[in-house]
Short mmCIF file of C-alpha atoms in Angstrom, two decimals:
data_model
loop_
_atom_site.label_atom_id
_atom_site.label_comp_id
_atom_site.label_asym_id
_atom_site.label_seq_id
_atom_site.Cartn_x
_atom_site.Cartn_y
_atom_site.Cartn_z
CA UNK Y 2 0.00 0.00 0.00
CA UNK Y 3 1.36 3.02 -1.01
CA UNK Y 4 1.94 6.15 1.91
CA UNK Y 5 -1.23 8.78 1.68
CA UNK Y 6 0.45 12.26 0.57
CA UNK Y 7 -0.19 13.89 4.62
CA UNK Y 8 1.68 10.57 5.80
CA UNK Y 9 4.48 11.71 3.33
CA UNK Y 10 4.38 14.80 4.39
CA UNK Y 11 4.40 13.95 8.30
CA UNK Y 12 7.54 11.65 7.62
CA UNK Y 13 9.12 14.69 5.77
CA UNK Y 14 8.69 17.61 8.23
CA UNK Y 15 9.92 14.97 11.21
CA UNK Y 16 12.83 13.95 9.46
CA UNK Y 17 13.58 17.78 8.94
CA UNK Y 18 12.90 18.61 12.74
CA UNK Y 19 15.34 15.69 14.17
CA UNK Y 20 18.11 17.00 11.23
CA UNK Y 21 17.85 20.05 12.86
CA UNK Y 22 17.92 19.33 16.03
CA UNK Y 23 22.00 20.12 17.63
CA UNK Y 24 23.95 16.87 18.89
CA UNK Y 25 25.81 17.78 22.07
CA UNK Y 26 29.63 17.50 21.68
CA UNK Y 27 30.51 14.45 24.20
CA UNK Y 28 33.06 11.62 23.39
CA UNK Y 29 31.21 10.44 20.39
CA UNK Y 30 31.16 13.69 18.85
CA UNK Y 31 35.16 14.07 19.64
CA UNK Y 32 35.79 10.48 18.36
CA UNK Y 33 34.34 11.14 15.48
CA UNK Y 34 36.78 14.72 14.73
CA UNK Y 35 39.80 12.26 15.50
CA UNK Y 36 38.36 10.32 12.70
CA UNK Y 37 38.22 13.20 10.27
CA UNK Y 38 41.05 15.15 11.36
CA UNK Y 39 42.54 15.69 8.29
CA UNK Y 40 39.24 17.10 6.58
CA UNK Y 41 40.41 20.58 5.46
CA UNK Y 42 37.18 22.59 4.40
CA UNK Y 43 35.87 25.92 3.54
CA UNK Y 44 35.55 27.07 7.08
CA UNK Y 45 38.89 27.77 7.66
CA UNK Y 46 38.99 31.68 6.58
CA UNK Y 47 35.27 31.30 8.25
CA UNK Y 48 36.68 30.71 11.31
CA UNK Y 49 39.81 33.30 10.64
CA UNK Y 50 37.17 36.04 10.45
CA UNK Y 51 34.31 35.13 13.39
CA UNK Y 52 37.75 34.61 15.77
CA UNK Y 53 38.88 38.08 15.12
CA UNK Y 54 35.49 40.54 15.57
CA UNK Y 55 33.18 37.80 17.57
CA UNK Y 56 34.83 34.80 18.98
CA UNK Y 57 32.61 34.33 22.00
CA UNK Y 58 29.56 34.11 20.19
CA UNK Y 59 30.63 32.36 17.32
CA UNK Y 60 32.08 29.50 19.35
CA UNK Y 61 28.31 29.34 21.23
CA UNK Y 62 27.19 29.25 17.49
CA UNK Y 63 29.27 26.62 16.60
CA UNK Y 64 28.74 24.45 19.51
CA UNK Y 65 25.19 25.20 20.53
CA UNK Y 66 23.15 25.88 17.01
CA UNK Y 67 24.95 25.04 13.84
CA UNK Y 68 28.20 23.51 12.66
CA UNK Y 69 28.44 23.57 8.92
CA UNK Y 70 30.31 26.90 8.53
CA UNK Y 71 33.35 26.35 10.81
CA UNK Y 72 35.95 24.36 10.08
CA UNK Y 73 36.06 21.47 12.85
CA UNK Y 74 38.02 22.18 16.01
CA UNK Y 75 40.78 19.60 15.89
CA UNK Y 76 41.13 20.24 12.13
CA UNK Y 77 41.46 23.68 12.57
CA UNK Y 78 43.89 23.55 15.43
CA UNK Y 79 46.28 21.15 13.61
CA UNK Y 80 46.20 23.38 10.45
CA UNK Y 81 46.44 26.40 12.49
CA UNK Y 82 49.66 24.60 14.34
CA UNK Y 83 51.13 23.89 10.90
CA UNK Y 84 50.75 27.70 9.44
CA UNK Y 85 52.70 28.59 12.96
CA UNK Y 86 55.04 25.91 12.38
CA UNK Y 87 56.08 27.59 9.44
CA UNK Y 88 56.07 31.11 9.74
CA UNK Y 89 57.90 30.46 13.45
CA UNK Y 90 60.92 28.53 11.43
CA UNK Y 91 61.35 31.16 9.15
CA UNK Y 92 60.99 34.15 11.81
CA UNK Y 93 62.59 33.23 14.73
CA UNK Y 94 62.12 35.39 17.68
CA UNK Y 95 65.81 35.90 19.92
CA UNK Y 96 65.89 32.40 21.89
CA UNK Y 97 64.80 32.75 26.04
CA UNK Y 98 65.60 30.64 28.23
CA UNK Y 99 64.98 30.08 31.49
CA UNK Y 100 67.78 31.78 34.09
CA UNK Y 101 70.84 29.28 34.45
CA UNK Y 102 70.65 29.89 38.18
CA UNK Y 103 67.08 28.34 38.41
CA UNK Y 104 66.82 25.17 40.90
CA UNK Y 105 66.42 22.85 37.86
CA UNK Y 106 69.23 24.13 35.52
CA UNK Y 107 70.58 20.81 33.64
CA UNK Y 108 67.95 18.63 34.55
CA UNK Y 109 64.95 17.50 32.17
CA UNK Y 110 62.70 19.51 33.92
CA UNK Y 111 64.86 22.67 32.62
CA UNK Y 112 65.26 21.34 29.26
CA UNK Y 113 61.23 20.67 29.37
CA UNK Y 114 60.87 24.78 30.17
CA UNK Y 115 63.66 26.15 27.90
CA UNK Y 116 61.68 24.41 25.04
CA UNK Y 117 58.27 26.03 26.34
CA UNK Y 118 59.91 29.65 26.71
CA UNK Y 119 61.26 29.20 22.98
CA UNK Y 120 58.11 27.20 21.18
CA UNK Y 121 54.82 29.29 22.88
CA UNK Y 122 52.86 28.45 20.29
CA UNK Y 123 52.82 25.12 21.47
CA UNK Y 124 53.03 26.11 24.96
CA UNK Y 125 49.86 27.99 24.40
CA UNK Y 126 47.88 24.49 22.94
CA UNK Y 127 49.13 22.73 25.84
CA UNK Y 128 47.98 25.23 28.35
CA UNK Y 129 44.50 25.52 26.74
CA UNK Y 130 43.93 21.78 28.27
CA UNK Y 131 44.63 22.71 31.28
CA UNK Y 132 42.71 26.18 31.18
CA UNK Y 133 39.77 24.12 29.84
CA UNK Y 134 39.88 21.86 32.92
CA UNK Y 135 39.98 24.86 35.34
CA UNK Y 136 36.86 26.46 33.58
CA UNK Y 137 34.67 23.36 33.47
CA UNK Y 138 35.14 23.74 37.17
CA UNK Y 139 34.85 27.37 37.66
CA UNK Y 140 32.01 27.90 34.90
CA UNK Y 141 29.89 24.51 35.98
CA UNK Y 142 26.65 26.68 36.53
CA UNK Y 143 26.74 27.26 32.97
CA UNK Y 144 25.79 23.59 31.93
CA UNK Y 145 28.92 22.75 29.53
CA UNK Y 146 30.29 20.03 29.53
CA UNK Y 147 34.49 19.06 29.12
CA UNK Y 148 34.00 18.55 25.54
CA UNK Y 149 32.17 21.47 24.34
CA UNK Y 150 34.61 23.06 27.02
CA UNK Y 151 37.33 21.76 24.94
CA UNK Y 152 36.28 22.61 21.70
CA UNK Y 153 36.46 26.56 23.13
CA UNK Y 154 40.00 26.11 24.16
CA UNK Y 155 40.73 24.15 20.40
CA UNK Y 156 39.47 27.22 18.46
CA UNK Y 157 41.18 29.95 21.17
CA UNK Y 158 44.27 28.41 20.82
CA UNK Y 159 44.43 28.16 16.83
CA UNK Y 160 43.40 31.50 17.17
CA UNK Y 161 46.24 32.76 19.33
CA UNK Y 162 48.47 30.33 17.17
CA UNK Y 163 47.87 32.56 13.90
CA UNK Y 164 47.82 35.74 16.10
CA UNK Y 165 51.60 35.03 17.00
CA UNK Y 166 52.31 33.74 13.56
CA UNK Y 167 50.97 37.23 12.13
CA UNK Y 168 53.45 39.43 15.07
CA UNK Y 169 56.51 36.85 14.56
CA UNK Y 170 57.51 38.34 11.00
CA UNK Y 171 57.95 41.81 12.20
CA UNK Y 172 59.40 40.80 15.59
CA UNK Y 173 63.33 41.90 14.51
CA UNK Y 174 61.71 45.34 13.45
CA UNK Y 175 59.90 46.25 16.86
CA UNK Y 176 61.00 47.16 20.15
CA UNK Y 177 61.73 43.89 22.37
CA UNK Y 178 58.80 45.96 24.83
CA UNK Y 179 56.46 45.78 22.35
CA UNK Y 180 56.91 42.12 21.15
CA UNK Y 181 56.40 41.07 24.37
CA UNK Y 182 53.03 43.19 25.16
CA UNK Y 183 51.69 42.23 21.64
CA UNK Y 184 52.85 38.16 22.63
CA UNK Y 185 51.19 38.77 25.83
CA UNK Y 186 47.77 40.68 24.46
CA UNK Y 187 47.84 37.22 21.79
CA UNK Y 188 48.75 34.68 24.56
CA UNK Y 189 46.62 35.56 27.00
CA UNK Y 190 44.54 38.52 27.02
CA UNK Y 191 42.96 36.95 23.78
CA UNK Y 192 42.02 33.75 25.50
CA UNK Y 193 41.06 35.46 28.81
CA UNK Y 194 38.67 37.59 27.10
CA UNK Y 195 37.19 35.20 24.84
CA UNK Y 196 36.73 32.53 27.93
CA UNK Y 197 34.66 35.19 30.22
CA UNK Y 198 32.50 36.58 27.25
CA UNK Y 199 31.47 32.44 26.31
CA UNK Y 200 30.02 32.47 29.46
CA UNK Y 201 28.49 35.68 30.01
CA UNK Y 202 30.07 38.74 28.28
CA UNK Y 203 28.10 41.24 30.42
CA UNK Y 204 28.94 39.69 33.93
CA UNK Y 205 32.55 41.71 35.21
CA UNK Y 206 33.34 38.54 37.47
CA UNK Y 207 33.48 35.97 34.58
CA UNK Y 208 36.65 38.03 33.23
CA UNK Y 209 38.36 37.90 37.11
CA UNK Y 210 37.66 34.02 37.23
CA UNK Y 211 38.63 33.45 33.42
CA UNK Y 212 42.22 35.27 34.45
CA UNK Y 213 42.40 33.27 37.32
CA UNK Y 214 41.60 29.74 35.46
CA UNK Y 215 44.19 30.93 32.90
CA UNK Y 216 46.88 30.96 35.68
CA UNK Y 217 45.56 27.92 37.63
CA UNK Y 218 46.16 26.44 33.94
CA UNK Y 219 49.28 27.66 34.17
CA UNK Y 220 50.67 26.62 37.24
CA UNK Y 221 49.17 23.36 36.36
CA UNK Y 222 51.15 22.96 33.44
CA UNK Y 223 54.20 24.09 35.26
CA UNK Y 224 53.62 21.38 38.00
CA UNK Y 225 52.85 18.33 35.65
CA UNK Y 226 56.48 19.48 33.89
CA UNK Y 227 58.36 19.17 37.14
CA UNK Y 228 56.65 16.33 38.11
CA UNK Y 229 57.55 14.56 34.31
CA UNK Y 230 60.68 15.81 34.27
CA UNK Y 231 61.66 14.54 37.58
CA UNK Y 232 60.09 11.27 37.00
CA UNK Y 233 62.39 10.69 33.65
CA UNK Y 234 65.45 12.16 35.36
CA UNK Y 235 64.94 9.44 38.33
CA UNK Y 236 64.46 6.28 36.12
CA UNK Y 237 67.44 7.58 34.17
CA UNK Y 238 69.30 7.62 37.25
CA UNK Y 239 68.35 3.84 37.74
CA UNK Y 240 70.20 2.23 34.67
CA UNK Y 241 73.37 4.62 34.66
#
C-alpha cells in the first residue's frame, strides 16, 4: 500500500525537525573529529574572520546551534599549528631561556621549560587543556560540559596560534617591549577575554575568574612538567 500524501508529508517535516535538532559535543562527537582530522574545508577563513570581531559568540554558534560553517576544532587547530610551524621557522624570535641559576638548571625539567619559553605556540595548545579543565570547574553553573569546554580552548588556541604567527615576522623590526606586550595581548589577554565573554560577556566577574583559570592552567602545566621531568630524570638515574 502506497503512503497517503499527509503521511508523506508527516515523515518529511519529522525527518527535517530531528536534522535540525544540535547533537551535544561528548566523546562520540570528539571520536568522530579524530576520525576526520585531516578534513580541510571551507571554514577555515570562516573561522579566521568570526575569531577576530566575535569569537565568544561564534564559538556558542558553533557548539550550541549550527556547525556547517566552521571548520572542525581539531582540524582547525592542527592546520592552524602547521601555518605557525612555518612562519615560526622562518621568523625566529631571539631564543629565552629560562635563568641558568634556576633550581632545575641541567635537569629535564629545565630542558622541558627552555623548550616552552622558545616554542609558545605550542606552549599555548598545551595550556589551553589545562585552562579548559579549570573552567569546566569554575564555569559549571553554565551547563557545559568538558567537551564542548574543549572545543572553546581548540578554536582559542588556533586563534592565538595565527595571532603570533601574524606578530613573529615583524618581531626583529619592533621594540623587544612591544613584542612582548603584543605576545602577551595574543597569549593571554585573547584567550582570557574570549573565555569570560562564552560564558556571560556582560557579567565583570566571569573576566576575574577566566584570568584566574588561565593561571591555575598555568601553574598546572608548570607542575605536571616538574613532576615529568623529575620522574624521567629518576628512572634515568636507575640504569646509569
Amino acid at each position: 500500500m502506497t503512503n497517503s500524501k499527509s503521511e508523506l508529508i508527516n515523515e518529511s517535516a519529522n525527518k527535517n525537525v530531528t536534522n535540525c535538532q544540535i547533537k551535544r559535543i561528548d566523546s562520540h562527537y570528539i571520536s568522530h573529529e579524530l576520525l576526520h582530522l585531516w578534513h580541510l574545508d571551507k571554514g577555515f577563513f570562516f573561522n579566521v574572520k568570526e575569531f577576530c570581531i566575535r569569537p565568544a559568540a561564534s564559538i556558542r554558534t558553533f557548539i550550541n546551534e549550527r556547525r556547517d560553517q566552521h571548520m572542525k576544532p581539531i582540524g582547525f587547530l592542527i592546520f592552524s599549528a602547521v601555518i605557525y610551524t612555518i612562519i615560526y621557522n622562518n621568523f625566529k624570535p631571539a631564543a629565552t631561556t629560562p635563568p641558568t641559576d634556576s633550581y632545575f638548571y641541567g635537569t629535564t625539567v629545565y630542558a622541558i621549560q627552555s623548550w616552552f619559553q622558545k616554542n609558545f605556540g605550542y606552549d599555548f595548545i598545551v595550556k589551553s587543556f589545562f585552562i579548559a579543565s579549570w573552567a569546566r570547574l569554575f564555569f559549571r553553573k553554565y551547563g557545559y560540559n568538558i567537551f564542548e569546554i574543549m572545543t572553546l580552548m581548540c578554536f582559542v588556541s588556533a586563534q592565538g596560534m595565527l595571532l603570533v604567527g601574524v606578530i613573529l615576522p615583524f618581531t626583529s623590526f619592533l621594540n623587544q617591549s612591544i613584542t612582548n606586550i603584543l605576545l602577551l595581548g595574543t597569549t593571554i589577554l585573547y584567550p582570557v577575554i574570549v573565555l569570560a565573554q562564552f560564558f556571560n560577556r556582560a557579567k565583570a566577574l566571569n573576566y576575574g575568574k577566566s584570568l584566574l583559570v588561565y593561571f591555575l592552567g598555568g601553574i598546572t602545566q608548570f607542575l605536571l612538567v616538574i613532576g615529568v621531568g623529575i620522574t624521567i630524570d629518576f628512572v634515568v638515574g636507575l640504569f646509569k
